[in-house]
PDB file of C-alpha atoms in Angstrom:
ATOM      1  CA  MET I   1     -59.489  43.384 -64.868  1.00 52.00           C
ATOM      2  CA  ASN I   2     -56.323  43.969 -66.959  1.00 51.00           C
ATOM      3  CA  ARG I   3     -54.369  40.752 -67.003  1.00 50.00           C
ATOM      4  CA  LYS I   4     -51.136  42.384 -66.169  1.00 49.00           C
ATOM      5  CA  HIS I   5     -52.477  43.721 -62.982  1.00 47.00           C
ATOM      6  CA  PHE I   6     -54.022  40.388 -61.837  1.00 44.00           C
ATOM      7  CA  ALA I   7     -50.643  38.684 -60.949  1.00 48.00           C
ATOM      8  CA  PRO I   8     -49.485  41.235 -58.395  1.00 44.00           C
ATOM      9  CA  LEU I   9     -53.013  41.357 -56.919  1.00 43.00           C
ATOM     10  CA  ALA I  10     -53.296  37.607 -56.595  1.00 44.00           C
ATOM     11  CA  ALA I  11     -49.784  37.744 -54.955  1.00 44.00           C
ATOM     12  CA  VAL I  12     -50.737  40.421 -52.547  1.00 39.00           C
ATOM     13  CA  SER I  13     -54.009  38.403 -51.648  1.00 42.00           C
ATOM     14  CA  ALA I  14     -52.003  35.079 -51.054  1.00 43.00           C
ATOM     15  CA  LEU I  15     -49.521  36.745 -48.850  1.00 40.00           C
ATOM     16  CA  LEU I  16     -52.266  38.114 -46.723  1.00 41.00           C
ATOM     17  CA  LEU I  17     -53.956  34.756 -46.548  1.00 43.00           C
ATOM     18  CA  ALA I  18     -50.608  33.126 -45.593  1.00 42.00           C
ATOM     19  CA  GLY I  19     -50.184  35.490 -42.825  1.00 43.00           C
ATOM     20  CA  VAL I  20     -53.392  34.529 -41.371  1.00 47.00           C
ATOM     21  CA  ALA I  21     -52.887  30.765 -41.691  1.00 49.00           C
ATOM     22  CA  ASN I  22     -49.526  30.862 -40.111  1.00 63.00           C
ATOM     23  CA  ALA I  23     -50.759  32.609 -36.967  1.00 85.00           C
ATOM     24  CA  GLY I  24     -52.415  30.772 -34.139  1.00 96.00           C
ATOM     25  CA  PHE I  25     -51.529  28.888 -31.097  1.00 96.00           C
ATOM     26  CA  VAL I  26     -47.888  28.306 -29.582  1.00 94.00           C
ATOM     27  CA  ILE I  27     -46.535  26.733 -26.775  1.00 91.00           C
ATOM     28  CA  MET I  28     -44.116  29.084 -24.927  1.00 88.00           C
ATOM     29  CA  ASP I  29     -41.883  29.003 -21.812  1.00 80.00           C
ATOM     30  CA  ASN I  30     -42.056  31.761 -19.443  1.00 68.00           C
ATOM     31  CA  GLY I  31     -38.622  30.944 -17.576  1.00 61.00           C
ATOM     32  CA  GLY I  32     -36.464  32.445 -20.161  1.00 53.00           C
ATOM     33  CA  ALA I  33     -35.062  29.215 -21.404  1.00 52.00           C
ATOM     34  CA  PRO I  34     -36.683  26.098 -22.825  1.00 54.00           C
ATOM     35  CA  LEU I  35     -38.192  24.059 -19.843  1.00 59.00           C
ATOM     36  CA  SER I  36     -41.036  22.268 -21.417  1.00 71.00           C
ATOM     37  CA  THR I  37     -40.657  18.471 -22.079  1.00 82.00           C
ATOM     38  CA  VAL I  38     -42.817  16.172 -24.378  1.00 88.00           C
ATOM     39  CA  SER I  39     -44.637  13.296 -22.749  1.00 89.00           C
ATOM     40  CA  PRO I  40     -46.511  10.354 -24.454  1.00 93.00           C
ATOM     41  CA  ILE I  41     -50.141  10.156 -23.372  1.00 94.00           C
ATOM     42  CA  PRO I  42     -50.082   7.927 -20.263  1.00 91.00           C
ATOM     43  CA  ASN I  43     -51.443   4.445 -20.659  1.00 93.00           C
ATOM     44  CA  ASN I  44     -53.739   5.119 -17.481  1.00 92.00           C
ATOM     45  CA  ASN I  45     -55.291   8.162 -19.249  1.00 95.00           C
ATOM     46  CA  ASP I  46     -59.020   7.044 -19.532  1.00 95.00           C
ATOM     47  CA  PHE I  47     -59.464   8.932 -22.846  1.00 98.00           C
ATOM     48  CA  ARG I  48     -56.054   7.817 -24.454  1.00 97.00           C
ATOM     49  CA  THR I  49     -57.770   5.904 -27.463  1.00 97.00           C
ATOM     50  CA  ASP I  50     -60.152   8.891 -28.019  1.00 98.00           C
ATOM     51  CA  LEU I  51     -57.224  11.397 -27.941  1.00 97.00           C
ATOM     52  CA  ILE I  52     -55.070   9.353 -30.417  1.00 97.00           C
ATOM     53  CA  ALA I  53     -58.087   9.142 -32.773  1.00 97.00           C
ATOM     54  CA  ALA I  54     -58.167  12.874 -32.582  1.00 96.00           C
ATOM     55  CA  GLY I  55     -54.564  13.067 -33.517  1.00 94.00           C
ATOM     56  CA  LEU I  56     -52.805  13.384 -30.236  1.00 95.00           C
ATOM     57  CA  SER I  57     -50.187  10.723 -29.285  1.00 94.00           C
ATOM     58  CA  GLN I  58     -48.209  13.129 -27.011  1.00 94.00           C
ATOM     59  CA  PHE I  59     -48.361  16.504 -25.210  1.00 93.00           C
ATOM     60  CA  ASN I  60     -46.123  19.187 -23.799  1.00 90.00           C
ATOM     61  CA  LEU I  61     -45.742  19.595 -19.967  1.00 87.00           C
ATOM     62  CA  GLY I  62     -44.350  22.821 -18.324  1.00 85.00           C
ATOM     63  CA  GLY I  63     -45.379  25.239 -21.013  1.00 88.00           C
ATOM     64  CA  SER I  64     -47.909  28.128 -21.381  1.00 91.00           C
ATOM     65  CA  LEU I  65     -50.203  28.550 -24.213  1.00 94.00           C
ATOM     66  CA  ALA I  66     -50.184  31.638 -26.324  1.00 94.00           C
ATOM     67  CA  LEU I  67     -51.318  33.215 -29.548  1.00 96.00           C
ATOM     68  CA  SER I  68     -48.452  34.149 -31.785  1.00 94.00           C
ATOM     69  CA  ALA I  69     -47.423  37.911 -32.400  1.00 94.00           C
ATOM     70  CA  ASP I  70     -48.684  37.848 -35.831  1.00 94.00           C
ATOM     71  CA  SER I  71     -52.348  36.502 -34.907  1.00 94.00           C
ATOM     72  CA  LEU I  72     -55.126  38.797 -35.558  1.00 95.00           C
ATOM     73  CA  PRO I  73     -57.837  39.691 -33.234  1.00 96.00           C
ATOM     74  CA  GLY I  74     -60.397  36.791 -33.424  1.00 97.00           C
ATOM     75  CA  VAL I  75     -62.439  34.260 -31.476  1.00 97.00           C
ATOM     76  CA  ILE I  76     -61.432  31.269 -29.398  1.00 98.00           C
ATOM     77  CA  ASP I  77     -64.137  28.487 -29.330  1.00 98.00           C
ATOM     78  CA  VAL I  78     -64.044  26.383 -26.089  1.00 98.00           C
ATOM     79  CA  THR I  79     -65.107  22.737 -26.259  1.00 98.00           C
ATOM     80  CA  ALA I  80     -65.065  20.158 -23.242  1.00 98.00           C
ATOM     81  CA  PHE I  81     -64.532  16.315 -24.245  1.00 98.00           C
ATOM     82  CA  GLY I  82     -64.204  14.299 -21.075  1.00 97.00           C
ATOM     83  CA  SER I  83     -63.409  14.064 -17.412  1.00 97.00           C
ATOM     84  CA  GLU I  84     -62.230  11.274 -15.149  1.00 94.00           C
ATOM     85  CA  ALA I  85     -62.129  13.125 -11.794  1.00 93.00           C
ATOM     86  CA  GLY I  86     -63.377  12.734  -8.168  1.00 91.00           C
ATOM     87  CA  PHE I  87     -63.357  16.477  -7.848  1.00 93.00           C
ATOM     88  CA  VAL I  88     -65.785  19.064  -9.570  1.00 96.00           C
ATOM     89  CA  ASN I  89     -63.489  20.819 -12.111  1.00 96.00           C
ATOM     90  CA  ARG I  90     -63.961  24.013 -13.898  1.00 97.00           C
ATOM     91  CA  PHE I  91     -62.379  25.549 -16.890  1.00 98.00           C
ATOM     92  CA  THR I  92     -62.623  29.208 -17.559  1.00 98.00           C
ATOM     93  CA  LEU I  93     -61.487  31.457 -20.464  1.00 98.00           C
ATOM     94  CA  GLY I  94     -62.812  34.934 -20.742  1.00 97.00           C
ATOM     95  CA  ALA I  95     -66.516  34.526 -21.287  1.00 96.00           C
ATOM     96  CA  ALA I  96     -66.519  30.875 -21.868  1.00 98.00           C
ATOM     97  CA  SER I  97     -66.703  28.416 -19.060  1.00 98.00           C
ATOM     98  CA  PHE I  98     -67.338  24.548 -18.319  1.00 98.00           C
ATOM     99  CA  THR I  99     -67.748  22.761 -14.994  1.00 98.00           C
ATOM    100  CA  ALA I 100     -67.317  19.265 -15.067  1.00 97.00           C
ATOM    101  CA  PRO I 101     -69.263  17.360 -12.001  1.00 95.00           C
ATOM    102  CA  GLY I 102     -66.995  14.550 -11.568  1.00 93.00           C
ATOM    103  CA  SER I 103     -66.702  12.051 -14.460  1.00 95.00           C
ATOM    104  CA  LEU I 104     -67.938  12.509 -17.827  1.00 97.00           C
ATOM    105  CA  SER I 105     -67.674  10.207 -20.775  1.00 97.00           C
ATOM    106  CA  TRP I 106     -66.108  11.214 -24.079  1.00 98.00           C
ATOM    107  CA  SER I 107     -68.309  13.792 -26.028  1.00 98.00           C
ATOM    108  CA  ALA I 108     -68.009  17.141 -27.605  1.00 98.00           C
ATOM    109  CA  ARG I 109     -69.720  19.742 -25.273  1.00 98.00           C
ATOM    110  CA  SER I 110     -69.656  23.405 -26.274  1.00 98.00           C
ATOM    111  CA  ALA I 111     -68.652  25.705 -23.494  1.00 98.00           C
ATOM    112  CA  GLY I 112     -68.881  28.914 -25.392  1.00 98.00           C
ATOM    113  CA  SER I 113     -66.665  31.428 -27.250  1.00 98.00           C
ATOM    114  CA  THR I 114     -64.461  34.419 -26.137  1.00 98.00           C
ATOM    115  CA  ALA I 115     -62.623  37.112 -27.917  1.00 97.00           C
ATOM    116  CA  ALA I 116     -58.734  36.640 -28.363  1.00 96.00           C
ATOM    117  CA  SER I 117     -55.595  38.485 -29.516  1.00 95.00           C
ATOM    118  CA  ALA I 118     -51.931  37.819 -29.611  1.00 95.00           C
ATOM    119  CA  GLY I 119     -50.312  36.954 -26.368  1.00 94.00           C
ATOM    120  CA  MET I 120     -50.682  34.688 -23.461  1.00 94.00           C
ATOM    121  CA  VAL I 121     -54.169  32.827 -23.360  1.00 96.00           C
ATOM    122  CA  ASN I 122     -55.628  33.692 -20.062  1.00 96.00           C
ATOM    123  CA  PHE I 123     -57.359  30.312 -19.184  1.00 97.00           C
ATOM    124  CA  GLU I 124     -57.820  28.760 -15.828  1.00 97.00           C
ATOM    125  CA  PHE I 125     -58.387  25.360 -14.307  1.00 96.00           C
ATOM    126  CA  CYS I 126     -59.989  24.965 -10.866  1.00 95.00           C
ATOM    127  CA  ALA I 127     -60.514  21.848  -8.794  1.00 94.00           C
ATOM    128  CA  LEU I 128     -63.540  23.351  -7.037  1.00 95.00           C
ATOM    129  CA  THR I 129     -64.131  20.663  -4.393  1.00 93.00           C
ATOM    130  CA  ILE I 130     -60.617  21.483  -2.976  1.00 91.00           C
ATOM    131  CA  SER I 131     -60.624  25.264  -3.767  1.00 92.00           C
ATOM    132  CA  SER I 132     -57.439  24.825  -5.737  1.00 90.00           C
ATOM    133  CA  CYS I 133     -56.895  26.899  -9.012  1.00 92.00           C
ATOM    134  CA  LEU I 134     -54.024  27.065 -11.606  1.00 91.00           C
ATOM    135  CA  ASN I 135     -53.827  29.608 -14.486  1.00 93.00           C
ATOM    136  CA  ASN I 136     -51.966  29.160 -17.749  1.00 93.00           C
ATOM    137  CA  ALA I 137     -48.850  31.416 -16.527  1.00 88.00           C
ATOM    138  CA  GLN I 138     -48.391  29.110 -13.546  1.00 87.00           C
ATOM    139  CA  ASN I 139     -47.882  26.026 -15.776  1.00 84.00           C
ATOM    140  CA  ALA I 140     -44.597  27.409 -16.733  1.00 74.00           C
ATOM    141  CA  ASN I 141     -41.724  24.990 -16.076  1.00 64.00           C
ATOM    142  CA  THR I 142     -40.758  21.380 -15.345  1.00 63.00           C
ATOM    143  CA  ALA I 143     -38.421  22.114 -12.235  1.00 60.00           C
ATOM    144  CA  SER I 144     -38.932  20.118  -9.180  1.00 56.00           C
ATOM    145  CA  GLY I 145     -42.043  21.116  -7.315  1.00 59.00           C
ATOM    146  CA  SER I 146     -43.588  22.795 -10.318  1.00 62.00           C
ATOM    147  CA  PHE I 147     -47.158  22.372 -11.148  1.00 66.00           C
ATOM    148  CA  GLN I 148     -46.994  20.541 -14.350  1.00 68.00           C
ATOM    149  CA  SER I 149     -50.592  20.214 -14.185  1.00 87.00           C
ATOM    150  CA  VAL I 150     -51.795  21.080 -17.896  1.00 92.00           C
ATOM    151  CA  GLY I 151     -50.637  18.938 -20.865  1.00 92.00           C
ATOM    152  CA  MET I 152     -50.771  20.773 -24.018  1.00 94.00           C
ATOM    153  CA  TRP I 153     -50.726  20.031 -27.852  1.00 96.00           C
ATOM    154  CA  VAL I 154     -50.968  22.404 -30.702  1.00 96.00           C
ATOM    155  CA  SER I 155     -52.003  21.370 -34.308  1.00 95.00           C
ATOM    156  CA  ALA I 156     -49.587  22.002 -37.081  1.00 94.00           C
ATOM    157  CA  ASP I 157     -51.698  24.762 -38.537  1.00 95.00           C
ATOM    158  CA  GLY I 158     -51.953  26.462 -35.007  1.00 95.00           C
ATOM    159  CA  ASN I 159     -55.766  26.702 -35.109  1.00 97.00           C
ATOM    160  CA  THR I 160     -56.344  23.979 -32.574  1.00 98.00           C
ATOM    161  CA  ALA I 161     -54.910  23.466 -29.114  1.00 98.00           C
ATOM    162  CA  TRP I 162     -55.889  20.687 -26.541  1.00 98.00           C
ATOM    163  CA  LEU I 163     -55.562  20.999 -22.796  1.00 97.00           C
ATOM    164  CA  LEU I 164     -55.292  18.081 -20.739  1.00 96.00           C
ATOM    165  CA  TRP I 165     -55.919  19.083 -17.075  1.00 94.00           C
ATOM    166  CA  ASP I 166     -54.486  16.818 -14.007  1.00 91.00           C
ATOM    167  CA  ASP I 167     -56.042  17.917 -10.791  1.00 88.00           C
ATOM    168  CA  SER I 168     -53.378  16.365  -8.688  1.00 78.00           C
ATOM    169  CA  GLY I 169     -50.578  18.391 -10.317  1.00 58.00           C
ATOM    170  CA  SER I 170     -47.434  16.244 -10.870  1.00 48.00           C
ATOM    171  CA  ASP I 171     -48.398  13.958  -7.956  1.00 52.00           C
ATOM    172  CA  LEU I 172     -50.504  10.758  -7.563  1.00 49.00           C
ATOM    173  CA  ASP I 173     -52.023   9.360 -10.764  1.00 55.00           C
ATOM    174  CA  ASP I 174     -50.486  12.063 -13.090  1.00 72.00           C
ATOM    175  CA  ASN I 175     -52.493  10.774 -16.103  1.00 88.00           C
ATOM    176  CA  HIS I 176     -54.056  14.222 -17.279  1.00 93.00           C
ATOM    177  CA  ASP I 177     -57.577  13.049 -18.122  1.00 95.00           C
ATOM    178  CA  ASP I 178     -59.336  15.038 -15.319  1.00 95.00           C
ATOM    179  CA  LEU I 179     -60.866  17.466 -17.726  1.00 97.00           C
ATOM    180  CA  ILE I 180     -59.881  17.670 -21.309  1.00 98.00           C
ATOM    181  CA  ILE I 181     -60.510  20.862 -23.366  1.00 98.00           C
ATOM    182  CA  ARG I 182     -60.101  21.753 -27.015  1.00 98.00           C
ATOM    183  CA  LEU I 183     -59.555  25.345 -28.261  1.00 98.00           C
ATOM    184  CA  THR I 184     -60.346  26.407 -31.622  1.00 98.00           C
ATOM    185  CA  TYR I 185     -58.826  29.823 -32.875  1.00 98.00           C
ATOM    186  CA  ARG I 186     -60.542  31.630 -35.872  1.00 96.00           C
ATOM    187  CA  VAL I 187     -60.617  35.084 -37.448  1.00 95.00           C
ATOM    188  CA  PRO I 188     -64.051  36.414 -38.156  1.00 89.00           C
ATOM    189  CA  GLU I 189     -64.579  36.883 -41.981  1.00 79.00           C
ATOM    190  CA  PRO I 190     -64.952  40.820 -41.794  1.00 62.00           C
ATOM    191  CA  ALA I 191     -61.382  40.922 -40.313  1.00 46.00           C
ATOM    192  CA  THR I 192     -60.110  38.822 -43.251  1.00 47.00           C
ATOM    193  CA  LEU I 193     -61.749  40.778 -45.778  1.00 47.00           C
ATOM    194  CA  GLY I 194     -60.549  43.909 -44.323  1.00 54.00           C
ATOM    195  CA  LEU I 195     -57.123  42.801 -44.546  1.00 54.00           C
ATOM    196  CA  LEU I 196     -57.665  41.928 -48.291  1.00 50.00           C
ATOM    197  CA  GLY I 197     -58.994  45.326 -48.702  1.00 54.00           C
ATOM    198  CA  LEU I 198     -56.094  47.029 -47.436  1.00 59.00           C
ATOM    199  CA  GLY I 199     -53.918  44.719 -49.825  1.00 55.00           C
ATOM    200  CA  LEU I 200     -56.018  45.786 -52.901  1.00 53.00           C
ATOM    201  CA  LEU I 201     -55.939  49.377 -51.883  1.00 59.00           C
ATOM    202  CA  GLY I 202     -52.012  49.124 -51.890  1.00 59.00           C
ATOM    203  CA  VAL I 203     -52.052  47.358 -55.418  1.00 51.00           C
ATOM    204  CA  GLY I 204     -54.294  50.349 -56.531  1.00 57.00           C
ATOM    205  CA  ALA I 205     -52.003  52.870 -55.292  1.00 56.00           C
ATOM    206  CA  ILE I 206     -48.815  51.445 -56.833  1.00 59.00           C
ATOM    207  CA  ARG I 207     -50.792  51.183 -60.163  1.00 60.00           C
ATOM    208  CA  ARG I 208     -51.836  54.858 -60.060  1.00 61.00           C
ATOM    209  CA  LYS I 209     -48.300  55.849 -59.507  1.00 59.00           C
ATOM    210  CA  ARG I 210     -47.013  53.806 -62.195  1.00 60.00           C
ATOM    211  CA  THR I 211     -49.524  55.233 -64.543  1.00 61.00           C
ATOM    212  CA  ALA I 212     -48.658  58.807 -63.501  1.00 55.00           C
TER     213      ALA I 212
END
Protein backbone atom coordinates (compact mmCIF):
# COMPACT_ATOMS: atom_id res chain seq x y z
CA MET A 1 0.00 0.00 0.00
CA ASN A 2 1.23 3.50 -0.84
CA ARG A 3 2.38 5.15 2.42
CA LYS A 4 0.59 8.42 1.64
CA HIS A 5 -2.73 6.57 1.72
CA PHE A 6 -1.96 4.60 4.89
CA ALA A 7 -2.45 7.52 7.32
CA PRO A 8 -6.03 8.41 6.30
CA LEU A 9 -6.88 4.70 6.19
CA ALA A 10 -5.57 4.21 9.72
CA ALA A 11 -7.42 7.32 10.88
CA VAL A 12 -10.74 6.10 9.53
CA SER A 13 -10.24 2.68 11.11
CA ALA A 14 -9.37 4.28 14.47
CA LEU A 15 -12.47 6.48 14.37
CA LEU A 16 -14.69 3.49 13.63
CA LEU A 17 -13.20 1.46 16.44
CA ALA A 18 -13.50 4.44 18.81
CA GLY A 19 -17.19 4.68 18.00
CA VAL A 20 -17.69 1.06 18.95
CA ALA A 21 -15.63 1.47 22.12
CA ASN A 22 -17.65 4.48 23.33
CA ALA A 23 -21.00 2.77 22.86
CA GLY A 24 -22.57 0.56 25.48
CA PHE A 25 -24.63 0.62 28.66
CA VAL A 26 -25.85 3.85 30.24
CA ILE A 27 -28.14 4.57 33.19
CA MET A 28 -31.01 6.86 32.22
CA ASP A 29 -33.88 8.62 33.97
CA ASN A 30 -37.38 8.21 32.58
CA GLY A 31 -39.07 11.06 34.44
CA GLY A 32 -37.70 13.90 32.30
CA ALA A 33 -35.34 15.10 35.03
CA PRO A 34 -32.44 13.55 36.93
CA LEU A 35 -34.06 11.34 39.55
CA SER A 36 -31.52 8.63 40.24
CA THR A 37 -29.27 8.71 43.29
CA VAL A 38 -25.98 6.99 44.12
CA SER A 39 -25.85 4.68 47.13
CA PRO A 40 -22.91 2.81 48.68
CA ILE A 41 -23.28 -0.97 48.80
CA PRO A 42 -25.04 -1.59 52.14
CA ASN A 43 -23.03 -3.22 54.91
CA ASN A 44 -25.73 -5.90 55.22
CA ASN A 45 -25.37 -6.95 51.57
CA ASP A 46 -24.14 -10.55 51.87
CA PHE A 47 -21.97 -10.17 48.76
CA ARG A 48 -20.47 -6.77 49.56
CA THR A 49 -16.89 -8.09 49.71
CA ASP A 50 -17.34 -9.97 46.41
CA LEU A 51 -18.83 -6.92 44.70
CA ILE A 52 -16.01 -4.67 45.89
CA ALA A 53 -13.51 -7.22 44.57
CA ALA A 54 -15.34 -7.01 41.22
CA GLY A 55 -14.93 -3.20 41.20
CA LEU A 56 -18.26 -2.08 42.70
CA SER A 57 -18.36 0.10 45.80
CA GLN A 58 -21.63 1.88 44.97
CA PHE A 59 -24.64 1.71 42.67
CA ASN A 60 -27.38 3.90 41.21
CA LEU A 61 -30.95 3.73 42.47
CA GLY A 62 -34.03 4.92 40.60
CA GLY A 63 -32.65 4.65 37.05
CA SER A 64 -33.28 2.49 34.02
CA LEU A 65 -30.61 0.68 32.01
CA ALA A 66 -30.20 1.37 28.29
CA LEU A 67 -27.74 0.90 25.45
CA SER A 68 -26.61 4.28 24.15
CA ALA A 69 -27.93 5.58 20.82
CA ASP A 70 -24.59 4.90 19.08
CA SER A 71 -24.53 1.23 20.14
CA LEU A 72 -24.39 -1.24 17.28
CA PRO A 73 -26.69 -4.27 17.19
CA GLY A 74 -24.94 -6.89 19.25
CA VAL A 75 -25.33 -9.46 22.00
CA ILE A 76 -25.79 -9.26 25.77
CA ASP A 77 -24.38 -12.14 27.80
CA VAL A 78 -26.14 -12.73 31.13
CA THR A 79 -24.34 -14.11 34.18
CA ALA A 80 -25.91 -14.71 37.60
CA PHE A 81 -23.65 -14.50 40.65
CA GLY A 82 -25.43 -14.82 43.98
CA SER A 83 -28.74 -14.68 45.82
CA GLU A 84 -29.61 -14.16 49.48
CA ALA A 85 -33.37 -14.53 49.41
CA GLY A 86 -36.31 -16.26 50.98
CA PHE A 87 -38.20 -16.08 47.69
CA VAL A 88 -37.65 -17.92 44.42
CA ASN A 89 -36.42 -15.10 42.17
CA ARG A 90 -36.09 -15.00 38.38
CA PHE A 91 -34.28 -12.69 35.96
CA THR A 92 -35.30 -12.57 32.30
CA LEU A 93 -33.84 -10.70 29.34
CA GLY A 94 -35.00 -11.85 25.92
CA ALA A 95 -33.82 -15.41 25.36
CA ALA A 96 -31.73 -15.40 28.55
CA SER A 97 -33.21 -16.38 31.91
CA PHE A 98 -32.04 -17.43 35.37
CA THR A 99 -34.07 -18.66 38.36
CA ALA A 100 -32.58 -18.68 41.85
CA PRO A 101 -34.39 -21.11 44.19
CA GLY A 102 -33.67 -19.04 47.31
CA SER A 103 -30.12 -18.41 48.48
CA LEU A 104 -27.09 -19.14 46.29
CA SER A 105 -23.41 -18.67 47.10
CA TRP A 106 -21.26 -16.32 45.04
CA SER A 107 -20.25 -17.98 41.76
CA ALA A 108 -20.47 -17.09 38.06
CA ARG A 109 -23.41 -18.93 36.46
CA SER A 110 -24.11 -18.45 32.76
CA ALA A 111 -27.77 -17.61 32.06
CA GLY A 112 -27.52 -17.39 28.27
CA SER A 113 -27.31 -14.59 25.72
CA THR A 114 -29.75 -12.45 23.78
CA ALA A 115 -29.69 -10.03 20.86
CA ALA A 116 -29.44 -6.35 21.75
CA SER A 117 -29.68 -2.94 20.09
CA ALA A 118 -29.74 0.73 21.13
CA GLY A 119 -32.48 1.71 23.55
CA MET A 120 -33.85 0.52 26.87
CA VAL A 121 -32.77 -2.95 27.96
CA ASN A 122 -35.99 -4.90 28.44
CA PHE A 123 -35.18 -7.02 31.46
CA GLU A 124 -37.49 -8.18 34.25
CA PHE A 125 -37.00 -9.43 37.80
CA CYS A 126 -39.73 -11.54 39.41
CA ALA A 127 -40.24 -12.80 42.94
CA LEU A 128 -42.05 -15.94 41.85
CA THR A 129 -43.00 -16.96 45.39
CA ILE A 130 -45.29 -13.94 45.71
CA SER A 131 -46.03 -13.45 41.96
CA SER A 132 -44.50 -9.97 41.94
CA CYS A 133 -42.48 -8.66 38.98
CA LEU A 134 -40.63 -5.44 38.15
CA ASN A 135 -39.32 -4.44 34.73
CA ASN A 136 -36.53 -2.02 33.86
CA ALA A 137 -38.85 0.86 32.97
CA GLN A 138 -40.62 0.69 36.32
CA ASN A 139 -37.37 1.24 38.20
CA ALA A 140 -37.47 4.84 37.05
CA ASN A 141 -37.23 7.25 39.98
CA THR A 142 -36.59 7.73 43.68
CA ALA A 143 -39.83 9.49 44.59
CA SER A 144 -41.66 8.45 47.74
CA GLY A 145 -43.40 5.13 47.11
CA SER A 146 -41.35 4.27 44.03
CA PHE A 147 -39.94 0.77 43.58
CA GLN A 148 -36.19 1.47 43.86
CA SER A 149 -35.75 -2.29 43.60
CA VAL A 150 -32.77 -2.59 41.22
CA GLY A 151 -29.41 -1.05 41.99
CA MET A 152 -27.33 -0.51 38.82
CA TRP A 153 -23.67 0.04 38.07
CA VAL A 154 -22.02 0.48 34.66
CA SER A 155 -18.31 0.07 33.93
CA ALA A 156 -16.33 3.02 32.57
CA ASP A 157 -16.12 1.47 29.09
CA GLY A 158 -19.88 0.78 29.02
CA ASN A 159 -19.43 -2.90 28.22
CA THR A 160 -20.52 -4.24 31.62
CA ALA A 161 -23.57 -3.56 33.76
CA TRP A 162 -24.36 -5.00 37.20
CA LEU A 163 -27.93 -5.33 38.48
CA LEU A 164 -28.59 -5.79 42.22
CA TRP A 165 -32.18 -6.90 42.89
CA ASP A 166 -34.01 -6.24 46.14
CA ASP A 167 -37.19 -8.32 46.16
CA SER A 168 -38.80 -6.20 48.89
CA GLY A 169 -38.58 -2.96 46.88
CA SER A 170 -37.56 0.04 49.02
CA ASP A 171 -38.84 -1.57 52.23
CA LEU A 172 -37.54 -4.00 54.86
CA ASP A 173 -33.88 -5.07 54.55
CA ASP A 174 -33.20 -2.95 51.43
CA ASN A 175 -29.79 -4.56 50.93
CA HIS A 176 -29.98 -5.39 47.20
CA ASP A 177 -28.54 -8.89 47.36
CA ASP A 178 -31.59 -11.05 46.51
CA LEU A 179 -30.27 -11.76 43.00
CA ILE A 180 -27.15 -10.25 41.46
CA ILE A 181 -26.78 -10.24 37.68
CA ARG A 182 -23.97 -9.12 35.37
CA LEU A 183 -24.69 -8.11 31.77
CA THR A 184 -21.90 -7.98 29.19
CA TYR A 185 -22.46 -6.18 25.88
CA ARG A 186 -20.44 -7.22 22.84
CA VAL A 187 -20.56 -6.65 19.10
CA PRO A 188 -19.92 -9.83 17.09
CA GLU A 189 -16.80 -9.67 14.92
CA PRO A 190 -18.62 -9.61 11.53
CA ALA A 191 -20.38 -6.39 12.46
CA THR A 192 -17.12 -4.72 13.41
CA LEU A 193 -15.46 -5.89 10.23
CA GLY A 194 -18.44 -4.66 8.22
CA LEU A 195 -17.99 -1.18 9.66
CA LEU A 196 -14.30 -1.20 8.88
CA GLY A 197 -15.11 -2.34 5.35
CA LEU A 198 -17.41 0.64 4.85
CA GLY A 199 -14.64 2.92 6.06
CA LEU A 200 -12.15 1.40 3.66
CA LEU A 201 -14.60 1.81 0.77
CA GLY A 202 -14.95 5.48 1.70
CA VAL A 203 -11.19 5.99 1.68
CA GLY A 204 -10.97 4.22 -1.70
CA ALA A 205 -13.67 6.46 -3.17
CA ILE A 206 -11.84 9.59 -1.98
CA ARG A 207 -8.58 8.28 -3.45
CA ARG A 208 -10.20 7.58 -6.84
CA LYS A 209 -11.80 11.00 -6.89
CA ARG A 210 -8.45 12.74 -6.21
CA THR A 211 -6.74 10.64 -8.85
CA ALA A 212 -9.39 11.57 -11.44
